[in-house]
């Protein structure tokens, strides 16, 4: 993990990132990092065998439930862990491993005060136990210790990129208890169990620290702990930030989508920008749902088409610096559709190189205005702010993945783009390809200029998104702007990309 830059520019760039995330250039905020060797796409929540043949996948997911591995108090059975790790080895893939508490073993309802109310749980209809009760804490910390021992004892432990930490308080991530249930007297106390305990935010915070410490004690050093960076009631605090800065853990989220929701924006500004995108911490993203909105038996409404949601979600993850990107099996099963396949291959090519400009395969800007989060998605390139463009939304054919957002350059105006300086230097003397994805509508033409070459493209009014590209035989990218695009009529753009 990289140490924080010790100069006055660092704090400026950190603040700049939080306010204007679309302008942040990784190499300007932090020294260059070596890409994590396990960067790429990961199959999650997929049917057995359904994604085995997809060559662009780097890894998978091993999932265990508490009731599976501890069927009776103090008696553990991790056969499922070892069989899943063996399967990953056969596929020659790496994996995360996670232990969920969507379903609890029956003995906990005999040892811990409980209520029949679910309080946010969806899979275990028996109710909810007091996770802050000493009996629960004792049982869960003992389980974590055994979990770590079993993982370290596996002959396939080398396939493991890290453990996905779960608080496993109420389900996997919920911790907040509604005010009407904070009074412990309302909970049922099993015979022979010490009295139920009132809930408070202070008790929840103390529980968080106990469980994080148990994971770090069990798995570190040697196995990365990915700390869940969100969930109801979560706020990024100094304690979390200090752990990340120390290099003791990575971050993961299960809330990735086309753009951050309003309630998740604080973690994007306070965690993902300063730690993930700069390369100081390795981060993993899982989507909040599949591209149709299915998640955990519920349905999330998407305003774009499914192919557009899948694609722009991947661009968001790349923009924020997630090295590992989990993709639902339902979406991976659509890989025969070029709109999905090409989106996956694009993300697999770029994931993990956000803070490694000298070896990154390319740089790009996806032009947008956005709803909750304003500004382009960018990867080692930025749109020059003075460029005169207007935002577009839901433009072009629905079946094409690009048109959820775009920007239009008025006829005669010029849009300019600047490469990350370290990336630009790494191209000197090399052959590069410049690509422009544009909406082919209207008449006229547009010209793309880059140091060492230019290309003029004639519009054909097909109404579809198209890609124009040209080669630069020997790149000499000096100070930016490096690329300029001008049309003699209005020109709608999705992406500008420079590829080695």
Short mmCIF file of C-alpha atoms in Angstrom, two decimals:
data_model
loop_
_atom_site.label_atom_id
_atom_site.label_comp_id
_atom_site.label_asym_id
_atom_site.label_seq_id
_atom_site.Cartn_x
_atom_site.Cartn_y
_atom_site.Cartn_z
CA UNK A 1 0.00 0.00 0.00
CA UNK A 2 1.24 3.46 -0.80
CA UNK A 3 1.94 6.02 1.90
CA UNK A 4 0.25 9.40 1.73
CA UNK A 5 2.14 12.04 -0.16
CA UNK A 6 3.94 14.30 2.25
CA UNK A 7 3.59 17.63 0.52
CA UNK A 8 1.17 20.51 0.45
CA UNK A 9 -0.34 19.46 -2.87
CA UNK A 10 -1.88 16.31 -1.38
CA UNK A 11 -4.51 18.07 0.76
CA UNK A 12 -5.42 20.30 -2.16
CA UNK A 13 -6.01 17.33 -4.43
CA UNK A 14 -7.97 15.44 -1.77
CA UNK A 15 -10.37 18.36 -1.35
CA UNK A 16 -10.51 18.86 -5.10
CA UNK A 17 -11.48 15.19 -5.54
CA UNK A 18 -14.33 15.42 -3.08
CA UNK A 19 -15.83 18.48 -4.74
CA UNK A 20 -15.02 17.81 -8.39
CA UNK A 21 -14.50 14.07 -8.75
CA UNK A 22 -14.69 14.13 -12.50
CA UNK A 23 -11.49 16.19 -12.69
CA UNK A 24 -9.32 14.03 -10.45
CA UNK A 25 -6.29 12.50 -12.10
CA UNK A 26 -4.85 9.60 -10.09
CA UNK A 27 -1.20 10.25 -10.74
CA UNK A 28 -1.61 13.85 -9.70
CA UNK A 29 -2.96 12.79 -6.28
CA UNK A 30 -0.71 9.90 -5.34
CA UNK A 31 2.48 8.20 -6.52
CA UNK A 32 2.01 5.50 -9.12
CA UNK A 33 1.16 2.03 -7.80
CA UNK A 34 1.70 -1.46 -9.18
CA UNK A 35 -1.63 -2.99 -10.29
CA UNK A 36 -2.89 -5.70 -7.96
CA UNK A 37 -2.22 -9.02 -9.74
CA UNK A 38 -5.84 -10.10 -9.19
CA UNK A 39 -7.49 -7.10 -10.83
CA UNK A 40 -10.44 -7.85 -13.10
CA UNK A 41 -14.02 -9.12 -13.18
CA UNK A 42 -15.48 -11.63 -10.72
CA UNK A 43 -18.56 -13.81 -11.13
CA UNK A 44 -20.94 -13.44 -8.18
CA UNK A 45 -24.30 -15.05 -7.40
CA UNK A 46 -23.99 -17.25 -10.47
CA UNK A 47 -25.41 -20.69 -11.18
CA UNK A 48 -22.91 -23.58 -11.02
CA UNK A 49 -21.17 -23.93 -14.36
CA UNK A 50 -22.99 -21.01 -16.00
CA UNK A 51 -19.91 -18.77 -16.27
CA UNK A 52 -17.12 -21.35 -16.47
CA UNK A 53 -16.29 -20.64 -20.12
CA UNK A 54 -16.02 -16.84 -19.89
CA UNK A 55 -12.36 -16.06 -20.53
CA UNK A 56 -12.59 -12.41 -19.42
CA UNK A 57 -13.37 -13.43 -15.82
CA UNK A 58 -10.55 -13.30 -13.31
CA UNK A 59 -12.31 -14.87 -10.37
CA UNK A 60 -15.38 -15.96 -8.50
CA UNK A 61 -17.00 -16.02 -5.10
CA UNK A 62 -17.09 -18.44 -2.19
CA UNK A 63 -20.14 -17.92 0.04
CA UNK A 64 -20.91 -19.60 3.34
CA UNK A 65 -23.81 -19.20 5.78
CA UNK A 66 -23.39 -19.34 9.55
CA UNK A 67 -25.98 -22.12 9.92
CA UNK A 68 -24.01 -24.24 7.40
CA UNK A 69 -20.64 -24.08 9.13
CA UNK A 70 -21.74 -24.23 12.78
CA UNK A 71 -24.75 -26.59 12.86
CA UNK A 72 -24.51 -26.89 16.65
CA UNK A 73 -22.81 -24.76 19.26
CA UNK A 74 -19.02 -25.04 19.06
CA UNK A 75 -19.11 -27.77 16.38
CA UNK A 76 -17.84 -26.56 13.01
CA UNK A 77 -18.12 -28.03 9.53
CA UNK A 78 -16.27 -26.16 6.75
CA UNK A 79 -16.59 -28.87 4.07
CA UNK A 80 -18.47 -26.43 1.84
CA UNK A 81 -15.60 -23.93 2.06
CA UNK A 82 -13.06 -26.51 0.95
CA UNK A 83 -15.21 -27.86 -1.88
CA UNK A 84 -15.78 -24.36 -3.29
CA UNK A 85 -12.09 -23.49 -3.09
CA UNK A 86 -11.29 -26.74 -4.90
CA UNK A 87 -13.72 -25.76 -7.66
CA UNK A 88 -11.99 -22.38 -8.06
CA UNK A 89 -8.69 -24.19 -8.37
CA UNK A 90 -10.09 -26.40 -11.14
CA UNK A 91 -11.28 -23.30 -13.00
CA UNK A 92 -7.86 -21.66 -12.43
CA UNK A 93 -9.59 -18.65 -10.93
CA UNK A 94 -9.01 -16.65 -7.80
CA UNK A 95 -11.76 -15.78 -5.37
CA UNK A 96 -13.02 -13.88 -2.39
CA UNK A 97 -14.54 -15.75 0.51
CA UNK A 98 -17.37 -14.53 2.74
CA UNK A 99 -19.26 -15.83 5.74
CA UNK A 100 -22.82 -14.47 5.89
CA UNK A 101 -25.41 -14.49 8.67
CA UNK A 102 -28.54 -14.35 6.54
CA UNK A 103 -29.40 -17.63 8.24
CA UNK A 104 -28.40 -18.21 11.87
CA UNK A 105 -27.89 -21.56 13.61
CA UNK A 106 -30.80 -22.53 15.88
CA UNK A 107 -28.71 -22.56 19.06
CA UNK A 108 -28.36 -18.75 18.98
CA UNK A 109 -32.09 -18.37 19.62
CA UNK A 110 -31.52 -20.40 22.78
CA UNK A 111 -28.47 -18.41 23.95
CA UNK A 112 -29.29 -14.82 22.94
CA UNK A 113 -32.36 -12.58 23.51
CA UNK A 114 -34.44 -12.29 20.35
CA UNK A 115 -37.53 -10.80 18.79
CA UNK A 116 -39.84 -12.24 16.14
CA UNK A 117 -39.49 -8.96 14.25
CA UNK A 118 -37.12 -9.15 11.28
CA UNK A 119 -35.78 -5.56 11.58
CA UNK A 120 -34.49 -5.58 8.03
CA UNK A 121 -33.58 -9.25 7.59
CA UNK A 122 -35.11 -11.03 4.62
CA UNK A 123 -33.90 -14.64 4.62
CA UNK A 124 -34.38 -15.87 8.19
CA UNK A 125 -38.04 -15.66 9.19
CA UNK A 126 -37.44 -16.75 12.78
CA UNK A 127 -36.63 -13.23 13.83
CA UNK A 128 -33.63 -11.23 15.05
CA UNK A 129 -31.21 -11.79 17.92
CA UNK A 130 -29.39 -9.12 19.95
CA UNK A 131 -26.05 -8.96 18.17
CA UNK A 132 -24.64 -6.63 20.85
CA UNK A 133 -25.33 -9.21 23.58
CA UNK A 134 -22.14 -10.82 25.05
CA UNK A 135 -23.32 -14.33 24.16
CA UNK A 136 -23.68 -13.37 20.49
CA UNK A 137 -20.32 -11.57 20.40
CA UNK A 138 -18.62 -14.59 21.97
CA UNK A 139 -20.16 -16.99 19.44
CA UNK A 140 -19.37 -14.84 16.41
CA UNK A 141 -15.77 -14.01 17.36
CA UNK A 142 -15.15 -17.72 18.01
CA UNK A 143 -16.57 -18.49 14.57
CA UNK A 144 -14.32 -15.88 12.93
CA UNK A 145 -11.26 -17.46 14.54
CA UNK A 146 -12.22 -20.93 13.26
CA UNK A 147 -13.09 -19.51 9.84
CA UNK A 148 -9.61 -17.99 9.56
CA UNK A 149 -7.96 -21.25 10.66
CA UNK A 150 -9.88 -23.23 8.03
CA UNK A 151 -9.05 -20.78 5.25
CA UNK A 152 -5.34 -20.77 6.13
CA UNK A 153 -5.30 -24.57 6.27
CA UNK A 154 -6.70 -24.97 2.74
CA UNK A 155 -4.29 -26.28 0.09
CA UNK A 156 -5.96 -23.81 -2.26
CA UNK A 157 -5.41 -20.78 -0.05
CA UNK A 158 -3.29 -19.23 -2.77
CA UNK A 159 -6.48 -18.76 -4.78
CA UNK A 160 -7.86 -16.40 -2.17
CA UNK A 161 -7.53 -12.66 -2.86
CA UNK A 162 -9.15 -11.71 0.44
CA UNK A 163 -12.00 -12.21 2.87
CA UNK A 164 -15.10 -10.08 2.49
CA UNK A 165 -15.70 -8.85 6.01
CA UNK A 166 -19.28 -8.91 7.33
CA UNK A 167 -20.54 -7.41 10.57
CA UNK A 168 -23.24 -10.11 10.56
CA UNK A 169 -25.26 -8.15 13.07
CA UNK A 170 -28.75 -8.10 11.56
CA UNK A 171 -28.34 -10.14 8.41
CA UNK A 172 -24.98 -9.32 6.85
CA UNK A 173 -24.89 -5.53 7.02
CA UNK A 174 -27.72 -3.99 9.05
CA UNK A 175 -26.79 -2.65 12.48
CA UNK A 176 -29.29 0.07 13.35
CA UNK A 177 -32.23 -0.94 15.54
CA UNK A 178 -35.48 1.08 15.26
CA UNK A 179 -36.16 3.26 18.32
CA UNK A 180 -39.18 1.17 19.31
CA UNK A 181 -36.88 -1.84 19.72
CA UNK A 182 -33.96 -0.19 21.53
CA UNK A 183 -35.53 -1.15 24.88
CA UNK A 184 -34.10 -4.57 25.74
CA UNK A 185 -37.16 -5.40 27.86
CA UNK A 186 -39.19 -5.80 24.67
CA UNK A 187 -37.01 -8.70 23.54
CA UNK A 188 -37.64 -12.32 24.50
CA UNK A 189 -35.05 -13.74 26.88
CA UNK A 190 -34.58 -17.54 26.58
CA UNK A 191 -34.61 -19.57 29.81
CA UNK A 192 -31.32 -19.45 31.69
CA UNK A 193 -29.96 -16.49 29.66
CA UNK A 194 -28.84 -13.26 31.26
CA UNK A 195 -31.22 -10.36 30.82
CA UNK A 196 -31.65 -8.67 27.46
CA UNK A 197 -29.64 -5.45 26.95
CA UNK A 198 -30.80 -2.09 25.64
CA UNK A 199 -29.46 -1.15 22.19
CA UNK A 200 -27.59 2.10 21.53
CA UNK A 201 -25.42 3.56 18.82
CA UNK A 202 -22.48 3.37 21.22
CA UNK A 203 -22.99 -0.38 21.63
CA UNK A 204 -23.21 -0.79 17.84
CA UNK A 205 -19.95 1.12 17.37
CA UNK A 206 -18.22 -0.96 20.04
CA UNK A 207 -19.46 -4.12 18.29
CA UNK A 208 -18.06 -2.88 14.97
CA UNK A 209 -14.61 -2.44 16.45
CA UNK A 210 -14.66 -5.84 18.15
CA UNK A 211 -15.58 -7.64 14.91
CA UNK A 212 -13.08 -5.74 12.74
CA UNK A 213 -10.36 -6.57 15.25
CA UNK A 214 -11.38 -10.24 15.23
CA UNK A 215 -11.07 -10.41 11.44
CA UNK A 216 -7.72 -8.64 11.39
CA UNK A 217 -6.44 -10.85 14.21
CA UNK A 218 -7.57 -14.02 12.44
CA UNK A 219 -6.64 -13.29 8.82
CA UNK A 220 -3.80 -10.75 8.95
CA UNK A 221 -1.08 -10.83 7.93
CA UNK A 222 -1.28 -12.90 4.81
CA UNK A 223 -4.92 -12.56 3.81
CA UNK A 224 -6.39 -9.19 2.89
CA UNK A 225 -9.50 -8.14 4.77
CA UNK A 226 -11.98 -6.20 2.63
CA UNK A 227 -13.95 -3.98 4.99
CA UNK A 228 -17.58 -3.39 4.09
CA UNK A 229 -17.69 0.33 3.43
CA UNK A 230 -21.41 0.86 3.67
CA UNK A 231 -24.74 -0.31 4.88
CA UNK A 232 -27.61 1.27 6.76
CA UNK A 233 -26.30 3.53 9.48
CA UNK A 234 -22.71 3.48 8.18
CA UNK A 235 -20.68 6.67 8.03
CA UNK A 236 -16.99 6.87 7.15
CA UNK A 237 -15.23 7.85 10.38
CA UNK A 238 -11.64 8.55 11.39
CA UNK A 239 -11.20 5.06 12.78
CA UNK A 240 -12.08 3.51 9.41
CA UNK A 241 -9.89 5.97 7.53
CA UNK A 242 -6.93 5.31 9.82
CA UNK A 243 -7.19 1.55 9.22
CA UNK A 244 -7.21 2.07 5.47
CA UNK A 245 -4.28 4.48 5.61
CA UNK A 246 -2.30 1.93 7.63
CA UNK A 247 -2.61 -0.60 4.80
CA UNK A 248 -4.29 -3.18 7.05
CA UNK A 249 -7.37 -3.58 4.87
CA UNK A 250 -9.11 -2.92 1.59
CA UNK A 251 -12.67 -1.77 1.00
CA UNK A 252 -15.64 -3.37 -0.68
CA UNK A 253 -19.11 -2.13 -1.49
CA UNK A 254 -22.32 -3.88 -2.46
CA UNK A 255 -23.97 -0.65 -3.65
CA UNK A 256 -22.36 -0.04 -7.06
CA UNK A 257 -24.71 1.22 -9.75
CA UNK A 258 -24.82 3.72 -12.65
CA UNK A 259 -24.00 6.53 -10.25
CA UNK A 260 -23.95 6.80 -6.47
CA UNK A 261 -27.27 7.18 -4.67
CA UNK A 262 -27.61 10.30 -2.53
CA UNK A 263 -27.18 8.35 0.70
CA UNK A 264 -23.96 6.69 -0.53
CA UNK A 265 -22.22 9.85 -1.81
CA UNK A 266 -20.26 10.39 1.45
CA UNK A 267 -18.39 7.13 1.05
CA UNK A 268 -17.56 7.89 -2.58
CA UNK A 269 -16.11 11.25 -1.57
CA UNK A 270 -14.45 10.20 1.70
CA UNK A 271 -13.37 6.63 0.91
CA UNK A 272 -13.33 5.63 -2.75
CA UNK A 273 -11.80 8.81 -4.19
CA UNK A 274 -8.97 9.30 -1.66
CA UNK A 275 -8.21 5.62 -1.09
CA UNK A 276 -9.37 3.48 -4.03
CA UNK A 277 -8.85 5.78 -7.01
CA UNK A 278 -5.46 6.99 -5.81
CA UNK A 279 -4.24 3.39 -5.42
CA UNK A 280 -3.53 3.60 -1.70
CA UNK A 281 -6.07 0.84 -1.00
CA UNK A 282 -7.27 -2.13 -3.08
CA UNK A 283 -11.03 -2.04 -3.51
CA UNK A 284 -13.78 -4.42 -4.66
CA UNK A 285 -17.23 -3.45 -5.98
CA UNK A 286 -20.41 -5.49 -6.19
CA UNK A 287 -23.50 -4.07 -7.89
CA UNK A 288 -26.59 -3.28 -5.84
CA UNK A 289 -28.58 -5.52 -8.22
CA UNK A 290 -28.35 -7.19 -11.58
CA UNK A 291 -29.00 -5.05 -14.65
CA UNK A 292 -32.73 -5.80 -14.51
CA UNK A 293 -32.91 -4.58 -10.92
CA UNK A 294 -33.23 -7.97 -9.20
CA UNK A 295 -31.67 -8.21 -5.74
CA UNK A 296 -32.37 -10.46 -2.79
CA UNK A 297 -35.91 -11.25 -3.83
CA UNK A 298 -36.72 -7.57 -4.35
CA UNK A 299 -36.78 -5.27 -7.34
CA UNK A 300 -34.95 -1.99 -7.90
CA UNK A 301 -36.31 0.20 -10.67
CA UNK A 302 -33.76 1.34 -13.24
CA UNK A 303 -34.55 4.34 -15.44
CA UNK A 304 -32.24 3.21 -18.25
CA UNK A 305 -32.29 0.04 -20.33
CA UNK A 306 -30.67 -3.04 -18.81
CA UNK A 307 -27.69 -3.00 -21.20
CA UNK A 308 -27.07 0.68 -20.44
CA UNK A 309 -27.31 0.12 -16.69
CA UNK A 310 -24.81 -2.76 -16.86
CA UNK A 311 -22.35 -0.71 -18.93
CA UNK A 312 -22.52 2.56 -17.02
CA UNK A 313 -22.27 0.71 -13.71
CA UNK A 314 -18.96 -0.75 -14.92
CA UNK A 315 -17.76 2.70 -16.00
CA UNK A 316 -18.62 4.08 -12.55
CA UNK A 317 -16.57 1.34 -10.88
CA UNK A 318 -13.59 2.04 -13.13
CA UNK A 319 -13.91 5.78 -12.51
CA UNK A 320 -13.72 5.30 -8.75
CA UNK A 321 -10.77 2.95 -8.83
CA UNK A 322 -12.19 -0.48 -8.01
CA UNK A 323 -9.61 -3.10 -8.95
CA UNK A 324 -12.01 -6.03 -8.57
CA UNK A 325 -15.54 -5.80 -10.00
CA UNK A 326 -18.17 -8.39 -9.13
CA UNK A 327 -20.80 -9.08 -11.80
CA UNK A 328 -24.05 -10.94 -11.20
CA UNK A 329 -24.32 -14.31 -12.90
CA UNK A 330 -27.61 -13.24 -14.50
CA UNK A 331 -25.77 -10.50 -16.40
CA UNK A 332 -22.81 -12.71 -17.28
CA UNK A 333 -25.22 -15.19 -18.82
CA UNK A 334 -26.07 -12.45 -21.35
CA UNK A 335 -22.52 -12.43 -22.70
CA UNK A 336 -23.72 -13.66 -26.09
CA UNK A 337 -25.24 -10.18 -26.49
CA UNK A 338 -22.46 -7.91 -27.85
CA UNK A 339 -23.75 -4.99 -25.78
CA UNK A 340 -22.99 -6.98 -22.62
CA UNK A 341 -19.93 -8.85 -23.86
CA UNK A 342 -18.13 -5.75 -25.08
CA UNK A 343 -18.95 -3.93 -21.84
CA UNK A 344 -17.43 -6.77 -19.81
CA UNK A 345 -14.33 -6.96 -21.98
CA UNK A 346 -13.82 -3.19 -21.74
CA UNK A 347 -14.04 -3.28 -17.94
CA UNK A 348 -11.78 -6.33 -17.70
CA UNK A 349 -9.16 -4.53 -19.77
CA UNK A 350 -9.07 -1.42 -17.57
CA UNK A 351 -9.86 -2.65 -14.04
CA UNK A 352 -6.92 -2.15 -11.70
CA UNK A 353 -4.87 0.29 -13.80
CA UNK A 354 -6.43 3.53 -12.51
CA UNK A 355 -3.31 4.47 -10.50
CA UNK A 356 -0.74 2.89 -12.82
CA UNK A 357 -0.51 5.28 -15.80
CA UNK A 358 2.83 4.06 -17.16
CA UNK A 359 1.42 0.57 -17.81
CA UNK A 360 -2.31 1.28 -18.24
CA UNK A 361 -3.73 -0.06 -21.53
CA UNK A 362 -5.34 3.26 -22.31
CA UNK A 363 -7.18 6.32 -21.06
CA UNK A 364 -10.72 7.56 -21.61
CA UNK A 365 -13.49 9.96 -20.73
CA UNK A 366 -17.18 8.96 -20.78
CA UNK A 367 -19.10 12.21 -21.20
CA UNK A 368 -22.09 12.84 -18.95
CA UNK A 369 -23.77 15.26 -16.61
CA UNK A 370 -25.48 12.80 -14.28
CA UNK A 371 -28.22 13.11 -11.70
CA UNK A 372 -26.88 12.60 -8.17
CA UNK A 373 -23.21 12.84 -9.14
CA UNK A 374 -22.31 15.53 -11.64
CA UNK A 375 -19.57 15.27 -14.22
CA UNK A 376 -17.86 12.82 -16.55
CA UNK A 377 -16.50 9.40 -15.69
CA UNK A 378 -12.81 9.46 -16.42
CA UNK A 379 -9.80 7.18 -16.49
CA UNK A 380 -6.41 8.90 -16.83
CA UNK A 381 -7.98 11.58 -19.03
CA UNK A 382 -10.25 14.57 -18.48
CA UNK A 383 -12.44 16.88 -20.49
CA UNK A 384 -11.14 20.43 -20.38
CA UNK A 385 -13.82 22.31 -18.40
CA UNK A 386 -13.88 25.26 -20.79
CA UNK A 387 -15.06 22.99 -23.60
CA UNK A 388 -18.53 24.13 -24.60
CA UNK A 389 -20.89 21.15 -24.46
CA UNK A 390 -24.45 20.50 -23.31
CA UNK A 391 -25.62 17.40 -21.46
CA UNK A 392 -27.82 14.70 -22.99
CA UNK A 393 -29.75 11.82 -21.40
CA UNK A 394 -31.47 8.73 -22.85
CA UNK A 395 -30.28 9.50 -26.35
CA UNK A 396 -29.82 7.16 -29.31
CA UNK A 397 -31.17 3.61 -29.72
CA UNK A 398 -32.31 1.93 -26.50
CA UNK A 399 -30.61 -1.35 -27.37
CA UNK A 400 -27.16 0.25 -27.58
CA UNK A 401 -25.34 0.53 -24.26
CA UNK A 402 -23.96 4.06 -24.59
CA UNK A 403 -26.87 6.52 -24.58
CA UNK A 404 -27.96 6.79 -20.94
CA UNK A 405 -25.80 9.93 -20.84
CA UNK A 406 -23.78 11.93 -23.38
CA UNK A 407 -22.76 15.48 -24.22
CA UNK A 408 -23.29 17.49 -27.41
CA UNK A 409 -20.70 19.83 -28.89
CA UNK A 410 -22.46 22.69 -30.76
CA UNK A 411 -21.58 23.10 -34.42
CA UNK A 412 -18.37 25.09 -34.83
CA UNK A 413 -17.42 24.73 -31.17
CA UNK A 414 -14.48 22.67 -29.93
CA UNK A 415 -14.24 20.04 -27.19
CA UNK A 416 -10.78 19.39 -25.76
CA UNK A 417 -9.35 16.59 -23.66
CA UNK A 418 -6.16 16.24 -21.62
CA UNK A 419 -4.35 13.02 -20.79
CA UNK A 420 -2.88 12.27 -17.39
CA UNK A 421 0.70 13.56 -17.58
CA UNK A 422 2.36 10.29 -16.60
CA UNK A 423 0.25 8.36 -19.10
CA UNK A 424 1.06 10.89 -21.83
CA UNK A 425 4.80 10.58 -21.14
CA UNK A 426 4.57 6.78 -21.32
CA UNK A 427 3.29 7.06 -24.91
CA UNK A 428 6.22 9.01 -26.29
CA UNK A 429 7.40 7.52 -29.59
CA UNK A 430 4.81 4.74 -29.50
CA UNK A 431 1.99 3.92 -31.86
CA UNK A 432 -1.39 4.77 -30.33
CA UNK A 433 -5.02 4.58 -31.42
CA UNK A 434 -7.50 7.39 -30.84
CA UNK A 435 -11.17 6.33 -30.67
CA UNK A 436 -14.29 8.46 -30.60
CA UNK A 437 -17.76 7.02 -29.93
CA UNK A 438 -20.33 9.41 -31.40
CA UNK A 439 -24.02 9.50 -32.30
CA UNK A 440 -24.31 9.39 -36.08
CA UNK A 441 -27.12 11.84 -36.70
CA UNK A 442 -27.54 14.74 -39.07
CA UNK A 443 -25.28 15.81 -41.91
CA UNK A 444 -21.82 17.30 -42.04
CA UNK A 445 -18.57 16.04 -40.55
CA UNK A 446 -16.26 16.40 -37.56
CA UNK A 447 -12.49 16.41 -37.16
CA UNK A 448 -10.43 14.81 -34.41
CA UNK A 449 -6.93 16.20 -33.87
CA UNK A 450 -4.17 14.72 -31.73
CA UNK A 451 -0.40 15.37 -31.76
CA UNK A 452 0.90 13.50 -34.78
CA UNK A 453 -2.37 12.94 -36.58
CA UNK A 454 -5.95 13.89 -37.32
CA UNK A 455 -9.02 12.35 -38.89
CA UNK A 456 -12.19 13.73 -40.45
CA UNK A 457 -15.37 11.70 -40.11
CA UNK A 458 -18.47 12.22 -42.23
CA UNK A 459 -21.84 11.85 -40.54
CA UNK A 460 -24.30 9.48 -42.20
CA UNK A 461 -27.48 10.21 -40.20
CA UNK A 462 -28.01 6.54 -39.28
CA UNK A 463 -29.24 7.48 -35.83
CA UNK A 464 -26.91 4.94 -34.20
CA UNK A 465 -23.84 5.14 -32.01
CA UNK A 466 -20.66 4.52 -34.01
CA UNK A 467 -16.93 4.36 -33.33
CA UNK A 468 -14.35 6.29 -35.34
CA UNK A 469 -10.66 5.64 -34.84
CA UNK A 470 -7.30 6.56 -36.33
CA UNK A 471 -3.66 5.67 -35.65
CA UNK A 472 -0.87 7.95 -34.50
CA UNK A 473 2.40 6.40 -35.68
CA UNK A 474 4.68 8.06 -33.12
CA UNK A 475 2.99 9.79 -30.20
CA UNK A 476 4.46 13.04 -28.91
CA UNK A 477 1.99 14.22 -26.32
CA UNK A 478 3.39 17.37 -24.73
CA UNK A 479 1.37 19.62 -22.44
CA UNK A 480 -2.38 19.29 -22.89
CA UNK A 481 -4.97 19.69 -24.18
CA UNK A 482 -3.98 16.67 -26.24
CA UNK A 483 -7.11 15.97 -28.26
CA UNK A 484 -9.52 18.41 -29.91
CA UNK A 485 -12.81 17.60 -31.61
CA UNK A 486 -14.77 20.07 -33.74
CA UNK A 487 -17.81 19.50 -35.96
CA UNK A 488 -19.49 21.70 -38.53
CA UNK A 489 -22.85 20.72 -36.99
CA UNK A 490 -23.97 19.58 -33.55
CA UNK A 491 -22.04 16.49 -32.51
CA UNK A 492 -23.08 14.17 -29.67
CA UNK A 493 -20.23 12.29 -28.01
CA UNK A 494 -20.11 9.36 -25.61
CA UNK A 495 -16.42 8.53 -25.19
CA UNK A 496 -12.94 9.64 -26.15
CA UNK A 497 -10.30 6.91 -25.72
CA UNK A 498 -6.56 6.70 -26.33
CA UNK A 499 -5.23 3.13 -26.53
CA UNK A 500 -1.66 1.87 -26.59
#
